[in-house]
């Protein structure tokens, strides 16, 4: 049986979840600034003047407490400037170094450096041209509506998990009048509330319960690495409009050592539990696009789900090299399909839109 035929069967007969990574927002268009891949973001940060000056100072500034400068410089060497550098891991480990810095003045400088990195990420994403991918995201979500219609999945809620911080999922769904939940409730002060994902949006509500009609295009959006719209206020995770507000967004999983961010850690952990709980349901499929599958937290959850006989994972790769790499990574798993043809996110959207009904 051809892989795509099997994909169509899974779309019709299982609980549907998508995992979208940085590659889904990347689409190079001439003379336009595209959203960055993680490596692009890493290069952008490496070249920042303030970052370089702070890094060099760690090795030469004699006022830095003994041993602390060398320890921090080592983190930069391992996580920012090495061949296998990872900006998310880098920011995560920087979150935990406060416990090892007794000097209040230097600790404040390190916190300033973390804020600088978050600002760089925020500003780079804000400068990205939304027109490079907006139509692709719209096509994807219209494709998911098509999947529901042709497969008779009117009452199934699709779960979209993403590691992206940008607002393209929200922009696309709102432009198409697709109702979605992102974990926040309220208007003036939108606070994170995990229970919100369990609500139903109805077209009409009458006293007789049998007349409740669930909207067929309702989606759940889980931003498991944070968002440009997230920030902390009075110890609570809230959501703001990133286009109208100037603040440092909560992005990257926070370190467990950061005690003052306890509520933030709880919120992130809750989202990861949702990923685990929803993947571990019977007859569930996870469709993956734009991911390198290098995130340890996510991989552990997926590995647990792969032990369930009725769970399947379908991975769409944008390049031949990615296909070969992930085919080797998952070659021992019979319930993993690494599609052997290149599928960019736009191709995934086309597949969803062109899905036909029938047996």
Tab-separated table of C-alpha atoms in Angstrom, residues 2-335:
chain	number	residue	atom	x	y	z
A	2	UNK	CA	1.340	3.398	-0.949
A	3	UNK	CA	2.235	5.681	1.924
A	4	UNK	CA	-0.170	8.461	0.985
A	5	UNK	CA	-3.048	5.991	0.758
A	6	UNK	CA	-2.242	4.885	4.289
A	7	UNK	CA	-2.097	8.530	5.360
A	8	UNK	CA	-5.619	8.997	3.985
A	9	UNK	CA	-6.855	6.003	5.968
A	10	UNK	CA	-5.311	7.386	9.161
A	11	UNK	CA	-6.899	10.791	8.519
A	12	UNK	CA	-10.276	9.114	8.313
A	13	UNK	CA	-10.089	6.594	11.130
A	14	UNK	CA	-7.969	8.010	13.954
A	15	UNK	CA	-7.809	10.954	16.341
A	16	UNK	CA	-5.849	13.635	14.517
A	17	UNK	CA	-2.984	15.688	15.916
A	18	UNK	CA	-0.401	17.840	14.151
A	19	UNK	CA	3.058	18.854	15.345
A	20	UNK	CA	4.389	21.914	13.495
A	21	UNK	CA	7.986	23.126	13.757
A	22	UNK	CA	10.055	26.045	12.499
A	23	UNK	CA	10.078	24.657	8.962
A	24	UNK	CA	6.354	25.332	8.555
A	25	UNK	CA	6.903	29.095	8.841
A	26	UNK	CA	9.982	29.151	6.632
A	27	UNK	CA	9.373	29.968	2.984
A	28	UNK	CA	12.096	31.804	1.127
A	29	UNK	CA	10.734	34.506	-1.178
A	30	UNK	CA	12.991	36.789	-3.181
A	31	UNK	CA	13.454	40.279	-1.685
A	32	UNK	CA	11.370	39.397	1.396
A	33	UNK	CA	12.559	38.513	4.893
A	34	UNK	CA	11.302	35.017	5.633
A	35	UNK	CA	10.677	33.599	9.067
A	36	UNK	CA	13.905	32.020	10.314
A	37	UNK	CA	14.753	28.384	10.715
A	38	UNK	CA	16.358	27.643	14.084
A	39	UNK	CA	19.801	27.747	12.484
A	40	UNK	CA	19.040	31.163	10.967
A	41	UNK	CA	17.962	32.418	14.377
A	42	UNK	CA	21.134	31.033	15.905
A	43	UNK	CA	23.310	32.825	13.348
A	44	UNK	CA	21.410	36.069	13.902
A	45	UNK	CA	22.098	35.929	17.652
A	46	UNK	CA	25.742	34.931	17.183
A	47	UNK	CA	26.354	38.088	15.178
A	48	UNK	CA	24.792	40.498	17.687
A	49	UNK	CA	27.308	43.027	18.980
A	50	UNK	CA	26.028	42.989	22.577
A	51	UNK	CA	26.056	39.190	22.742
A	52	UNK	CA	29.626	39.035	21.435
A	53	UNK	CA	30.835	41.714	23.841
A	54	UNK	CA	29.307	39.942	26.834
A	55	UNK	CA	30.806	36.621	25.745
A	56	UNK	CA	34.299	38.071	25.312
A	57	UNK	CA	33.996	39.809	28.681
A	58	UNK	CA	33.383	36.495	30.403
A	59	UNK	CA	36.925	35.476	29.514
A	60	UNK	CA	38.685	38.805	30.097
A	61	UNK	CA	36.784	40.749	32.796
A	62	UNK	CA	38.732	40.364	36.044
A	63	UNK	CA	35.836	41.751	38.102
A	64	UNK	CA	33.706	38.655	37.438
A	65	UNK	CA	33.753	36.282	40.445
A	66	UNK	CA	36.369	33.560	40.118
A	67	UNK	CA	35.187	30.525	38.194
A	68	UNK	CA	31.798	31.994	37.286
A	69	UNK	CA	33.005	33.680	34.104
A	70	UNK	CA	34.669	30.502	32.872
A	71	UNK	CA	31.539	28.476	33.666
A	72	UNK	CA	29.318	30.845	31.703
A	73	UNK	CA	31.803	31.071	28.821
A	74	UNK	CA	31.659	27.280	28.656
A	75	UNK	CA	27.878	27.414	28.253
A	76	UNK	CA	28.289	29.845	25.362
A	77	UNK	CA	30.920	27.563	23.800
A	78	UNK	CA	28.749	24.449	24.132
A	79	UNK	CA	25.293	25.789	23.312
A	80	UNK	CA	25.769	28.916	21.184
A	81	UNK	CA	29.048	28.662	19.283
A	82	UNK	CA	29.539	24.915	18.772
A	83	UNK	CA	28.650	22.997	15.602
A	84	UNK	CA	25.671	21.367	17.295
A	85	UNK	CA	24.551	24.593	19.021
A	86	UNK	CA	20.903	24.965	19.993
A	87	UNK	CA	19.440	28.353	20.920
A	88	UNK	CA	16.581	26.809	22.903
A	89	UNK	CA	18.920	24.715	25.033
A	90	UNK	CA	21.177	27.733	25.434
A	91	UNK	CA	18.399	29.932	26.799
A	92	UNK	CA	17.164	27.124	29.016
A	93	UNK	CA	20.529	26.557	30.692
A	94	UNK	CA	21.021	30.313	31.141
A	95	UNK	CA	17.763	30.356	33.095
A	96	UNK	CA	19.295	28.093	35.734
A	97	UNK	CA	22.661	29.739	36.353
A	98	UNK	CA	21.285	32.154	38.954
A	99	UNK	CA	21.727	29.504	41.628
A	100	UNK	CA	25.472	29.552	40.993
A	101	UNK	CA	25.949	33.322	41.010
A	102	UNK	CA	26.205	34.838	44.479
A	103	UNK	CA	27.243	38.300	43.326
A	104	UNK	CA	24.025	40.332	42.888
A	105	UNK	CA	25.562	42.797	40.443
A	106	UNK	CA	26.865	40.144	38.074
A	107	UNK	CA	23.638	38.122	38.376
A	108	UNK	CA	21.772	41.201	37.162
A	109	UNK	CA	24.090	41.416	34.145
A	110	UNK	CA	23.371	37.786	33.277
A	111	UNK	CA	19.631	38.434	33.530
A	112	UNK	CA	20.115	41.404	31.214
A	113	UNK	CA	21.840	39.139	28.718
A	114	UNK	CA	18.902	36.729	28.791
A	115	UNK	CA	16.540	39.623	28.158
A	116	UNK	CA	18.740	40.705	25.264
A	117	UNK	CA	18.441	37.268	23.674
A	118	UNK	CA	14.654	37.226	24.053
A	119	UNK	CA	14.471	40.702	22.547
A	120	UNK	CA	16.578	39.597	19.569
A	121	UNK	CA	14.281	36.632	18.919
A	122	UNK	CA	11.194	38.815	19.293
A	123	UNK	CA	12.499	41.505	16.955
A	124	UNK	CA	13.692	39.036	14.318
A	125	UNK	CA	10.287	37.359	14.199
A	126	UNK	CA	8.468	40.695	14.127
A	127	UNK	CA	10.510	41.765	11.118
A	128	UNK	CA	9.683	38.570	9.208
A	129	UNK	CA	7.318	39.094	6.296
A	130	UNK	CA	4.029	37.350	7.079
A	131	UNK	CA	3.073	37.385	3.396
A	132	UNK	CA	5.699	34.707	2.713
A	133	UNK	CA	3.661	32.050	4.556
A	134	UNK	CA	0.220	33.445	5.346
A	135	UNK	CA	-1.448	31.860	2.315
A	136	UNK	CA	0.220	28.522	3.084
A	137	UNK	CA	-1.143	28.499	6.639
A	138	UNK	CA	-4.575	29.486	5.354
A	139	UNK	CA	-4.454	26.644	2.838
A	140	UNK	CA	-3.431	24.238	5.608
A	141	UNK	CA	-6.326	25.146	7.873
A	142	UNK	CA	-8.808	25.119	5.015
A	143	UNK	CA	-7.354	21.709	4.230
A	144	UNK	CA	-8.121	20.514	7.753
A	145	UNK	CA	-11.702	21.722	7.311
A	146	UNK	CA	-11.788	19.686	4.111
A	147	UNK	CA	-10.486	16.597	5.948
A	148	UNK	CA	-13.354	16.917	8.417
A	149	UNK	CA	-15.951	17.309	5.712
A	150	UNK	CA	-14.895	14.461	3.420
A	151	UNK	CA	-14.259	12.040	6.290
A	152	UNK	CA	-17.359	12.865	8.322
A	153	UNK	CA	-15.327	14.052	11.298
A	154	UNK	CA	-17.604	16.958	12.166
A	155	UNK	CA	-17.397	16.417	15.915
A	156	UNK	CA	-13.688	15.638	16.154
A	157	UNK	CA	-11.503	18.463	17.450
A	158	UNK	CA	-8.101	18.576	15.766
A	159	UNK	CA	-5.144	19.338	18.013
A	160	UNK	CA	-2.346	21.530	16.648
A	161	UNK	CA	0.877	21.454	18.655
A	162	UNK	CA	3.612	23.854	17.609
A	163	UNK	CA	7.069	24.807	18.820
A	164	UNK	CA	6.855	28.099	16.906
A	165	UNK	CA	6.582	31.430	18.725
A	166	UNK	CA	5.157	33.369	15.771
A	167	UNK	CA	1.486	34.190	15.312
A	168	UNK	CA	0.912	32.601	11.911
A	169	UNK	CA	-1.441	29.863	13.162
A	170	UNK	CA	-3.625	32.448	14.875
A	171	UNK	CA	-3.544	34.830	11.906
A	172	UNK	CA	-4.551	32.096	9.471
A	173	UNK	CA	-7.398	30.711	11.564
A	174	UNK	CA	-8.821	34.128	12.389
A	175	UNK	CA	-8.716	35.167	8.732
A	176	UNK	CA	-10.874	32.129	7.899
A	177	UNK	CA	-13.235	32.517	10.875
A	178	UNK	CA	-12.036	29.247	12.355
A	179	UNK	CA	-12.749	29.022	16.054
A	180	UNK	CA	-9.781	27.897	18.122
A	181	UNK	CA	-8.681	27.646	21.737
A	182	UNK	CA	-5.134	28.559	22.732
A	183	UNK	CA	-5.404	28.042	26.487
A	184	UNK	CA	-6.353	31.590	27.484
A	185	UNK	CA	-9.648	33.067	28.590
A	186	UNK	CA	-10.780	36.621	29.208
A	187	UNK	CA	-10.681	39.837	27.203
A	188	UNK	CA	-9.066	42.563	29.312
A	189	UNK	CA	-6.760	40.180	31.163
A	190	UNK	CA	-6.367	36.928	29.254
A	191	UNK	CA	-5.084	34.356	31.753
A	192	UNK	CA	-3.864	30.858	30.962
A	193	UNK	CA	-6.437	28.205	31.886
A	194	UNK	CA	-5.825	24.629	30.787
A	195	UNK	CA	-9.507	23.747	31.236
A	196	UNK	CA	-10.279	26.041	28.317
A	197	UNK	CA	-9.162	23.301	25.912
A	198	UNK	CA	-12.058	21.142	27.086
A	199	UNK	CA	-14.743	23.693	26.232
A	200	UNK	CA	-17.028	23.278	23.234
A	201	UNK	CA	-17.977	26.088	20.867
A	202	UNK	CA	-21.573	25.748	19.747
A	203	UNK	CA	-23.493	27.278	16.869
A	204	UNK	CA	-26.729	27.332	18.826
A	205	UNK	CA	-27.681	26.480	22.366
A	206	UNK	CA	-31.161	25.622	23.514
A	207	UNK	CA	-32.484	24.197	26.765
A	208	UNK	CA	-32.769	20.762	25.204
A	209	UNK	CA	-29.214	19.353	25.276
A	210	UNK	CA	-29.815	17.385	22.083
A	211	UNK	CA	-29.938	20.640	20.133
A	212	UNK	CA	-26.356	21.637	20.914
A	213	UNK	CA	-24.326	21.675	17.689
A	214	UNK	CA	-20.545	21.587	17.827
A	215	UNK	CA	-18.832	23.798	15.261
A	216	UNK	CA	-17.000	21.589	12.721
A	217	UNK	CA	-13.993	23.909	12.343
A	218	UNK	CA	-13.029	24.173	16.020
A	219	UNK	CA	-9.273	23.632	16.616
A	220	UNK	CA	-7.074	23.396	19.704
A	221	UNK	CA	-3.755	25.264	19.440
A	222	UNK	CA	-0.983	24.308	21.877
A	223	UNK	CA	2.129	26.531	21.711
A	224	UNK	CA	4.385	24.236	23.709
A	225	UNK	CA	7.498	26.449	23.496
A	226	UNK	CA	5.778	29.722	24.261
A	227	UNK	CA	4.630	32.599	22.097
A	228	UNK	CA	5.303	36.187	21.105
A	229	UNK	CA	1.965	36.931	22.769
A	230	UNK	CA	2.838	35.462	26.190
A	231	UNK	CA	4.114	37.376	29.191
A	232	UNK	CA	4.151	37.137	32.972
A	233	UNK	CA	2.128	39.608	35.051
A	234	UNK	CA	1.807	39.437	38.843
A	235	UNK	CA	3.005	35.842	38.752
A	236	UNK	CA	0.450	34.735	36.141
A	237	UNK	CA	0.938	33.762	32.520
A	238	UNK	CA	-1.197	36.081	30.387
A	239	UNK	CA	-1.634	36.784	26.694
A	240	UNK	CA	-1.253	40.157	24.989
A	241	UNK	CA	-1.460	41.373	21.425
A	242	UNK	CA	2.213	41.360	20.320
A	243	UNK	CA	1.481	43.875	17.566
A	244	UNK	CA	0.218	46.501	19.989
A	245	UNK	CA	2.349	45.803	23.072
A	246	UNK	CA	6.080	46.121	23.670
A	247	UNK	CA	7.189	43.432	26.113
A	248	UNK	CA	9.609	40.533	26.353
A	249	UNK	CA	7.712	37.366	25.431
A	250	UNK	CA	7.851	34.114	27.368
A	251	UNK	CA	9.565	31.751	24.977
A	252	UNK	CA	11.594	28.580	25.583
A	253	UNK	CA	10.883	26.074	28.329
A	254	UNK	CA	11.945	27.638	31.654
A	255	UNK	CA	14.536	25.991	33.893
A	256	UNK	CA	13.239	24.117	36.923
A	257	UNK	CA	15.816	26.036	38.943
A	258	UNK	CA	14.051	29.317	38.309
A	259	UNK	CA	11.905	29.340	41.432
A	260	UNK	CA	10.468	32.791	40.817
A	261	UNK	CA	8.890	31.434	37.610
A	262	UNK	CA	7.013	28.596	39.320
A	263	UNK	CA	3.679	29.455	37.694
A	264	UNK	CA	5.329	29.689	34.282
A	265	UNK	CA	6.900	26.251	34.760
A	266	UNK	CA	3.510	24.839	35.745
A	267	UNK	CA	1.930	26.267	32.579
A	268	UNK	CA	4.620	24.837	30.297
A	269	UNK	CA	4.454	21.482	32.055
A	270	UNK	CA	0.682	21.412	31.659
A	271	UNK	CA	1.011	21.897	27.901
A	272	UNK	CA	3.524	19.060	27.645
A	273	UNK	CA	1.162	16.820	29.638
A	274	UNK	CA	-1.576	17.676	27.174
A	275	UNK	CA	0.695	16.546	24.339
A	276	UNK	CA	1.319	13.283	26.189
A	277	UNK	CA	-2.326	12.689	27.145
A	278	UNK	CA	-3.682	13.330	23.676
A	279	UNK	CA	-1.071	11.195	21.911
A	280	UNK	CA	-1.688	8.292	24.291
A	281	UNK	CA	-5.384	8.006	23.440
A	282	UNK	CA	-6.473	4.930	21.521
A	283	UNK	CA	-6.376	5.149	17.721
A	284	UNK	CA	-4.381	8.365	17.503
A	285	UNK	CA	-2.116	9.728	14.775
A	286	UNK	CA	0.480	12.477	15.005
A	287	UNK	CA	1.270	14.195	11.699
A	288	UNK	CA	4.583	16.069	11.784
A	289	UNK	CA	5.801	18.873	9.516
A	290	UNK	CA	8.701	21.307	9.763
A	291	UNK	CA	10.389	19.429	12.613
A	292	UNK	CA	13.922	18.044	12.827
A	293	UNK	CA	12.822	15.810	15.737
A	294	UNK	CA	15.713	17.018	17.880
A	295	UNK	CA	13.745	18.209	20.914
A	296	UNK	CA	14.410	15.826	23.813
A	297	UNK	CA	11.256	16.736	25.773
A	298	UNK	CA	8.999	16.060	22.792
A	299	UNK	CA	10.882	12.935	21.719
A	300	UNK	CA	10.402	11.301	25.121
A	301	UNK	CA	6.650	11.844	24.918
A	302	UNK	CA	6.537	10.457	21.379
A	303	UNK	CA	8.616	7.421	22.376
A	304	UNK	CA	6.049	6.606	25.055
A	305	UNK	CA	3.211	6.951	22.561
A	306	UNK	CA	5.001	4.670	20.086
A	307	UNK	CA	4.624	1.764	22.544
A	308	UNK	CA	0.851	1.910	21.958
A	309	UNK	CA	-0.224	-0.412	19.140
A	310	UNK	CA	-2.937	1.915	17.838
A	311	UNK	CA	-0.701	4.991	17.718
A	312	UNK	CA	0.874	6.129	14.441
A	313	UNK	CA	3.222	8.954	13.525
A	314	UNK	CA	3.522	10.346	10.004
A	315	UNK	CA	6.487	12.626	9.298
A	316	UNK	CA	6.602	14.945	6.292
A	317	UNK	CA	10.124	16.143	5.420
A	318	UNK	CA	11.091	19.076	3.218
A	319	UNK	CA	14.411	17.654	1.971
A	320	UNK	CA	15.875	14.317	0.926
A	321	UNK	CA	18.524	14.568	3.648
A	322	UNK	CA	15.831	14.936	6.311
A	323	UNK	CA	13.981	11.942	4.896
A	324	UNK	CA	17.070	9.735	5.109
A	325	UNK	CA	17.959	10.969	8.595
A	326	UNK	CA	14.515	10.328	10.063
A	327	UNK	CA	14.039	7.036	8.230
A	328	UNK	CA	17.186	5.845	9.979
A	329	UNK	CA	16.060	7.291	13.332
A	330	UNK	CA	12.734	5.462	13.251
A	331	UNK	CA	13.588	2.389	11.179
A	332	UNK	CA	12.796	0.051	14.086
A	333	UNK	CA	9.236	1.370	14.503
A	334	UNK	CA	6.482	-0.180	12.425
A	335	UNK	CA	4.015	2.522	13.427
